[in-house]
Coordinates of C-alpha atoms in Angstrom, one line a residue:
M27 CA 0.0 0.0 0.0
I28 CA 1.5 3.4 -1.0
Q29 CA 0.6 5.0 2.4
H30 CA 2.6 2.4 4.2
M31 CA 5.6 2.7 1.8
N32 CA 5.5 6.5 2.5
M33 CA 5.8 5.7 6.2
V34 CA 9.0 3.7 5.5
F35 CA 10.4 6.7 3.6
Q36 CA 9.7 9.0 6.6
A37 CA 10.9 6.6 9.3
D38 CA 14.1 7.3 11.2
G39 CA 16.7 4.7 12.4
L40 CA 16.4 2.1 9.5
S41 CA 19.4 0.8 7.8
V42 CA 19.5 0.6 4.0
G43 CA 18.8 -3.1 3.9
E44 CA 16.0 -2.9 6.5
G45 CA 14.3 -0.1 4.7
A46 CA 14.5 -1.8 1.3
F47 CA 13.0 -5.1 2.7
L48 CA 10.3 -3.2 4.6
L49 CA 9.5 -1.3 1.4
A50 CA 9.1 -4.6 -0.4
C51 CA 6.7 -5.8 2.3
C52 CA 4.7 -2.6 2.3
N53 CA 4.3 -3.0 -1.5
H54 CA 1.8 -5.8 -0.7
T55 CA 0.2 -4.7 2.6
D56 CA -3.5 -4.4 3.2
D57 CA -5.0 -1.8 5.5
R58 CA -4.0 -3.8 8.6
G59 CA -0.4 -4.4 7.5
Y60 CA -0.8 -8.1 6.5
V61 CA 1.4 -9.3 3.6
I62 CA 1.3 -12.6 1.7
A63 CA 4.5 -13.0 -0.3
S64 CA 7.4 -15.5 -0.7
M65 CA 10.9 -14.7 0.4
Q66 CA 12.2 -14.9 -3.1
Q67 CA 9.6 -12.3 -4.3
L68 CA 10.5 -9.9 -1.5
A69 CA 14.2 -10.3 -2.1
D70 CA 13.8 -9.6 -5.8
E71 CA 11.7 -6.4 -5.1
A72 CA 14.2 -5.3 -2.5
H73 CA 17.0 -5.8 -5.0
M74 CA 19.0 -8.1 -2.8
K75 CA 20.0 -11.7 -2.5
E76 CA 17.7 -14.1 -0.7
R77 CA 20.2 -14.7 2.1
T78 CA 20.6 -10.9 2.6
A79 CA 16.8 -10.6 2.6
R80 CA 16.5 -13.2 5.4
D81 CA 19.0 -11.4 7.5
N82 CA 17.1 -8.1 7.2
K83 CA 13.9 -9.9 8.0
Q84 CA 15.3 -11.3 11.2
R85 CA 16.6 -7.9 12.2
L86 CA 13.2 -6.3 11.6
I87 CA 11.5 -9.1 13.6
K88 CA 13.9 -8.5 16.6
R89 CA 13.1 -4.8 16.4
G90 CA 9.3 -5.5 16.5
L91 CA 8.7 -4.0 13.1
L92 CA 7.8 -7.3 11.4
A93 CA 6.1 -10.5 12.3
A94 CA 6.3 -13.6 10.1
A95 CA 4.7 -17.1 10.0
E96 CA 5.2 -20.0 7.6
R97 CA 2.2 -21.3 5.7
Y98 CA 1.4 -24.7 4.2
H99 CA -1.3 -26.0 1.9
P100 CA -4.2 -27.4 4.0
K101 CA -4.6 -30.5 1.7
T102 CA -1.2 -31.3 0.3
G103 CA 1.0 -29.9 3.1
A104 CA 3.2 -28.2 0.5
R105 CA 5.0 -25.0 1.6
I106 CA 3.3 -21.8 0.2
A107 CA 4.0 -18.1 0.5
D108 CA 4.7 -16.9 4.0
L109 CA 2.4 -14.6 6.0
Y110 CA 4.0 -11.3 7.3
R111 CA 2.6 -8.3 9.2
V112 CA 4.2 -4.9 9.4
N113 CA 3.9 -3.1 12.8
L114 CA 2.3 0.1 11.4
D115 CA 1.9 1.6 14.8
L116 CA 5.6 1.3 15.7
L117 CA 6.6 2.4 12.2
G118 CA 4.4 5.5 12.5
R119 CA 6.1 6.5 15.8
M120 CA 9.5 6.3 14.1
K121 CA 8.7 9.3 11.8
R122 CA 11.6 11.7 11.7
K123 CA 11.2 15.3 12.8
R124 CA 10.3 17.8 10.2
T125 CA 13.4 19.0 8.4
D126 CA 13.8 22.1 6.3
Y127 CA 15.8 21.1 3.3
G128 CA 15.9 24.5 1.8
P129 CA 14.3 26.0 -1.3
T130 CA 13.6 23.4 -4.0
V131 CA 11.6 25.4 -6.5
I132 CA 12.8 28.2 -8.7
E133 CA 10.5 30.7 -10.5
E134 CA 11.1 29.7 -14.1
L135 CA 13.6 28.1 -16.5
T136 CA 14.1 29.9 -19.8
F137 CA 16.0 29.4 -22.9
A138 CA 17.6 32.0 -25.2
A139 CA 16.0 32.4 -28.6
P140 CA 18.2 31.1 -31.5
E141 CA 20.2 33.9 -33.1
E142 CA 20.4 32.4 -36.6
T143 CA 18.7 29.9 -38.8
A144 CA 20.2 27.3 -41.1
G145 CA 21.7 28.7 -44.3
Q146 CA 22.0 32.3 -43.0
T147 CA 25.1 34.3 -42.1
P148 CA 25.5 34.6 -38.4
R149 CA 24.4 38.1 -37.2
Q150 CA 27.2 40.2 -35.7
I151 CA 26.5 41.0 -32.0
P152 CA 27.7 44.4 -31.0
P153 CA 29.8 44.6 -27.7
P154 CA 27.7 45.3 -24.6
P155 CA 27.4 48.9 -23.5
P156 CA 29.0 50.1 -20.2
A157 CA 27.3 48.8 -17.1
D158 CA 26.1 52.2 -15.9
S159 CA 24.3 52.9 -19.2
A160 CA 23.0 49.5 -20.2
A161 CA 19.3 48.8 -19.9
P162 CA 18.3 45.8 -17.8
P163 CA 17.7 42.7 -19.9
A164 CA 14.2 41.6 -20.5
D165 CA 14.7 38.3 -18.6
S166 CA 15.9 40.1 -15.5
A167 CA 13.1 42.6 -15.4
A168 CA 11.0 42.5 -12.3
P169 CA 7.6 40.7 -12.7
P170 CA 4.6 42.9 -12.8
A171 CA 3.1 43.7 -9.4
D172 CA -0.3 42.4 -8.4
S173 CA -2.8 45.3 -8.7
A174 CA -4.3 44.4 -5.3
G175 CA -1.4 44.0 -2.9
G176 CA 1.7 44.9 -4.9
V177 CA 3.0 41.2 -4.7
P178 CA 4.8 40.0 -7.9
A179 CA 2.5 37.9 -10.0
E180 CA 3.4 34.3 -10.4
S181 CA 5.2 33.3 -13.6
A182 CA 3.1 32.1 -16.5
P183 CA 3.0 28.3 -16.9
L184 CA 5.4 26.9 -19.4
L185 CA 2.7 24.7 -20.9
L186 CA -0.9 25.9 -21.5
P187 CA -3.6 23.5 -20.5
S188 CA -5.2 21.5 -23.3
P189 CA -8.7 22.6 -24.3
T190 CA -9.8 19.0 -24.5
P191 CA -9.6 16.3 -21.8
S192 CA -6.7 13.9 -22.1
S193 CA -8.6 10.9 -20.8
L194 CA -10.0 8.5 -23.4
S195 CA -13.0 8.0 -21.2
G196 CA -13.6 11.6 -20.3
P197 CA -17.0 13.3 -20.8
G198 CA -17.6 14.9 -24.1
R199 CA -14.9 13.1 -26.0
P200 CA -16.4 11.5 -29.2
S201 CA -15.8 7.8 -29.4
G202 CA -14.8 7.9 -33.0
D203 CA -17.4 5.4 -34.2
G204 CA -20.6 7.0 -33.0
S205 CA -21.2 4.4 -30.3
E206 CA -22.6 5.2 -26.9
A207 CA -20.5 6.3 -23.9
G208 CA -18.8 3.5 -22.0
R209 CA -18.3 1.3 -25.0
E210 CA -15.2 -0.9 -24.8
R211 CA -12.2 0.7 -26.5
E212 CA -8.7 -0.3 -27.4
S213 CA -5.7 1.7 -26.2
E214 CA -4.0 1.1 -29.5
A215 CA -5.2 1.7 -33.0
A216 CA -7.0 -1.1 -34.7
P217 CA -4.5 -3.3 -36.6
V218 CA -4.4 -2.9 -40.3
D219 CA -5.9 -6.0 -42.1
K220 CA -3.3 -7.1 -44.6
R221 CA -5.4 -9.9 -46.2
Q222 CA -6.5 -9.5 -49.7
A223 CA -10.0 -8.3 -50.0
P224 CA -12.5 -10.2 -52.2
A225 CA -12.3 -9.3 -55.9
E226 CA -14.8 -6.9 -57.4
G227 CA -18.1 -8.5 -58.1
Q228 CA -17.8 -10.8 -55.1
Q229 CA -18.3 -8.2 -52.4
Q230 CA -21.0 -9.3 -50.0
P231 CA -23.9 -7.1 -48.9
E232 CA -23.0 -5.1 -45.7
V233 CA -26.0 -6.6 -43.9
E234 CA -24.6 -10.2 -44.2
V235 CA -21.2 -9.2 -42.9
E236 CA -22.8 -7.4 -40.0
R237 CA -25.0 -10.4 -39.3
V238 CA -21.9 -12.5 -38.7
V239 CA -20.3 -9.8 -36.4
A240 CA -23.6 -9.4 -34.5
A241 CA -23.7 -13.1 -33.9
Y242 CA -20.3 -13.0 -32.3
A243 CA -21.1 -10.0 -30.2
A244 CA -24.4 -11.6 -29.0
A245 CA -22.6 -14.8 -28.0
A246 CA -19.9 -12.8 -26.2
G247 CA -22.4 -10.7 -24.3
R248 CA -20.5 -7.4 -24.8
P249 CA -19.6 -5.0 -27.6
V250 CA -16.8 -6.1 -30.0
I251 CA -13.6 -4.1 -29.6
N252 CA -12.3 -2.4 -32.7
G253 CA -9.4 -4.7 -33.6
T254 CA -11.6 -7.9 -33.3
R255 CA -14.4 -6.2 -35.3
V256 CA -11.9 -5.4 -38.2
R257 CA -10.7 -9.0 -38.3
L258 CA -14.2 -10.5 -38.1
R259 CA -15.5 -8.2 -40.9
S260 CA -12.7 -9.0 -43.2
A261 CA -12.9 -12.7 -42.6
A262 CA -16.7 -12.7 -43.0
A263 CA -16.5 -10.8 -46.3
E264 CA -13.9 -13.2 -47.7
L265 CA -15.8 -16.4 -46.6
L266 CA -19.1 -15.0 -47.9
A267 CA -17.4 -14.2 -51.2
A268 CA -16.3 -17.8 -51.3
G269 CA -19.9 -18.9 -51.3
L270 CA -20.5 -19.9 -47.6
P271 CA -24.0 -19.2 -46.4
A272 CA -24.4 -16.2 -44.1
G273 CA -26.5 -18.1 -41.6
W274 CA -24.0 -20.9 -41.3
L275 CA -21.2 -18.4 -40.9
A276 CA -23.1 -16.6 -38.2
D277 CA -23.6 -19.8 -36.3
R278 CA -19.9 -20.6 -36.5
A279 CA -19.1 -17.0 -35.3
A280 CA -21.4 -17.5 -32.3
E281 CA -19.3 -20.6 -31.3
M282 CA -16.1 -18.6 -30.9
P283 CA -16.4 -16.4 -27.8
S284 CA -16.9 -19.3 -25.4
R285 CA -13.6 -20.8 -26.7
G286 CA -11.7 -17.5 -26.6
W287 CA -11.2 -17.5 -30.4
T288 CA -11.3 -14.5 -32.8
D289 CA -10.0 -16.1 -36.0
L290 CA -13.1 -16.9 -38.0
E291 CA -11.3 -18.4 -41.0
R292 CA -9.4 -20.9 -38.9
H293 CA -12.5 -21.9 -37.0
V294 CA -14.4 -22.4 -40.3
E295 CA -11.5 -24.5 -41.6
R296 CA -11.7 -26.8 -38.6
S297 CA -15.5 -26.9 -38.3
T298 CA -17.2 -30.3 -38.9
V299 CA -20.7 -28.8 -39.0
P300 CA -22.2 -29.6 -42.5
I301 CA -22.9 -26.7 -44.8
P302 CA -26.5 -26.5 -46.0
S303 CA -26.9 -27.6 -49.6
Q304 CA -26.7 -24.9 -52.2
Q305 CA -28.6 -24.8 -55.4
S306 CA -27.4 -27.6 -57.6
A307 CA -25.5 -26.4 -60.6
E308 CA -22.6 -27.6 -62.7
K309 CA -20.5 -24.8 -61.2
P310 CA -21.1 -22.9 -58.0
S311 CA -21.9 -19.2 -58.1
N312 CA -18.3 -18.3 -57.3
G313 CA -17.1 -19.8 -60.6
L314 CA -15.4 -22.9 -59.1
P315 CA -15.6 -26.3 -60.9
S316 CA -17.7 -28.9 -59.1
W317 CA -16.0 -30.4 -56.1
C318 CA -14.6 -33.9 -56.6
G319 CA -15.3 -34.7 -53.0
A320 CA -12.0 -36.6 -52.6
C321 CA -9.6 -33.7 -51.8
G322 CA -9.7 -31.3 -48.9
D323 CA -9.4 -34.1 -46.4
G324 CA -13.2 -34.2 -46.1
N325 CA -13.5 -30.5 -45.2
P326 CA -16.8 -29.2 -46.6
A327 CA -15.3 -25.8 -47.1
A328 CA -13.5 -27.1 -50.1
Q329 CA -16.8 -27.1 -52.0
H330 CA -16.8 -23.3 -52.0
N331 CA -13.2 -22.3 -51.5
R332 CA -10.3 -23.2 -53.8
R333 CA -7.8 -22.8 -51.0
F334 CA -8.9 -26.1 -49.5
R335 CA -8.9 -28.1 -52.7
T336 CA -5.6 -29.6 -52.0
L337 CA -4.5 -33.2 -51.3
T338 CA -3.8 -32.4 -47.7
G339 CA -6.8 -30.2 -47.1
L340 CA -4.7 -27.3 -46.0
P341 CA -4.0 -24.1 -47.9
G342 CA -0.7 -24.2 -49.6
G343 CA -0.7 -27.9 -50.2
E344 CA -0.5 -29.8 -53.5
L345 CA -3.4 -28.7 -55.7
C346 CA -6.1 -31.3 -56.5
P347 CA -5.7 -32.4 -60.1
D348 CA -9.4 -33.2 -60.4
C349 CA -11.3 -30.1 -59.3
H350 CA -8.8 -27.3 -58.5
P351 CA -9.6 -24.5 -61.0
E352 CA -5.9 -24.1 -62.1
H353 CA -5.7 -27.8 -63.1
V354 CA -9.2 -28.0 -64.6
S355 CA -8.8 -24.9 -66.7
T356 CA -5.4 -26.1 -68.0
D357 CA -6.7 -29.5 -69.0
A358 CA -9.9 -28.1 -70.5

């Protein structure tokens, strides 16, 4: 707790090692001074070896500033993190007397304006006039007196306050996407989707893409953050362009939040749920030849997506010689 760490800083009579170990303990205290931490953790936070940390712990226990007890798992009997308690009352009575350390604030720090710019001849500076006739420099002029009591006014702040709040969640700041206040945001910009968008003529209606995203959000029970929304929309558009039904895709998207997944394409690749039968035709609407049914390792996605028409069923594998469009168009 920060208040207890501040008490250590103000305490008098502690050695360097005792103060460092006590600070590490106070980093984990509750309002009564109890600490649950292992010796190795406290030694690391105190920047000392474990043996040195144990020596400082014993010195603090002898001084009455610390109490310690070993803890064991109630079922297995294994050693777990020890229990400590900092004597906050005694630590508070060790507060050093108030000390005047002298002035620590100056009125203002200033910088001289540059005398020349790049590419120009340096300006010749005349020698200073005699001390008795020279006017006082602008920087050393006395600040204007306050009109009420004649007290010099405080120096102007070096940085002007921003007209807009700096907090992302502050009132009045637009969310950027028109959503209501309190909507989940990302601290970083949404990642740029580098996958190739579907070719012209295969773009799916916006309502079908949003249907897939909405199914994911409904299953998650919360608004979809910007980065996840970008990835879902891009994957949904590509899979819809490949001929997969929007309803089937929405059902697959609804399965993802409970498993902690956000990659719709990979989930669709691994899904074993059968795809509803499409209108029978010699070639699907996406221009692919009829699926031979033997390639793709039984993945139904191969019926509508050329990437899965391989002998291994994985994108990048050896192309199926019977139904992959590259082989069929070559043999035709």
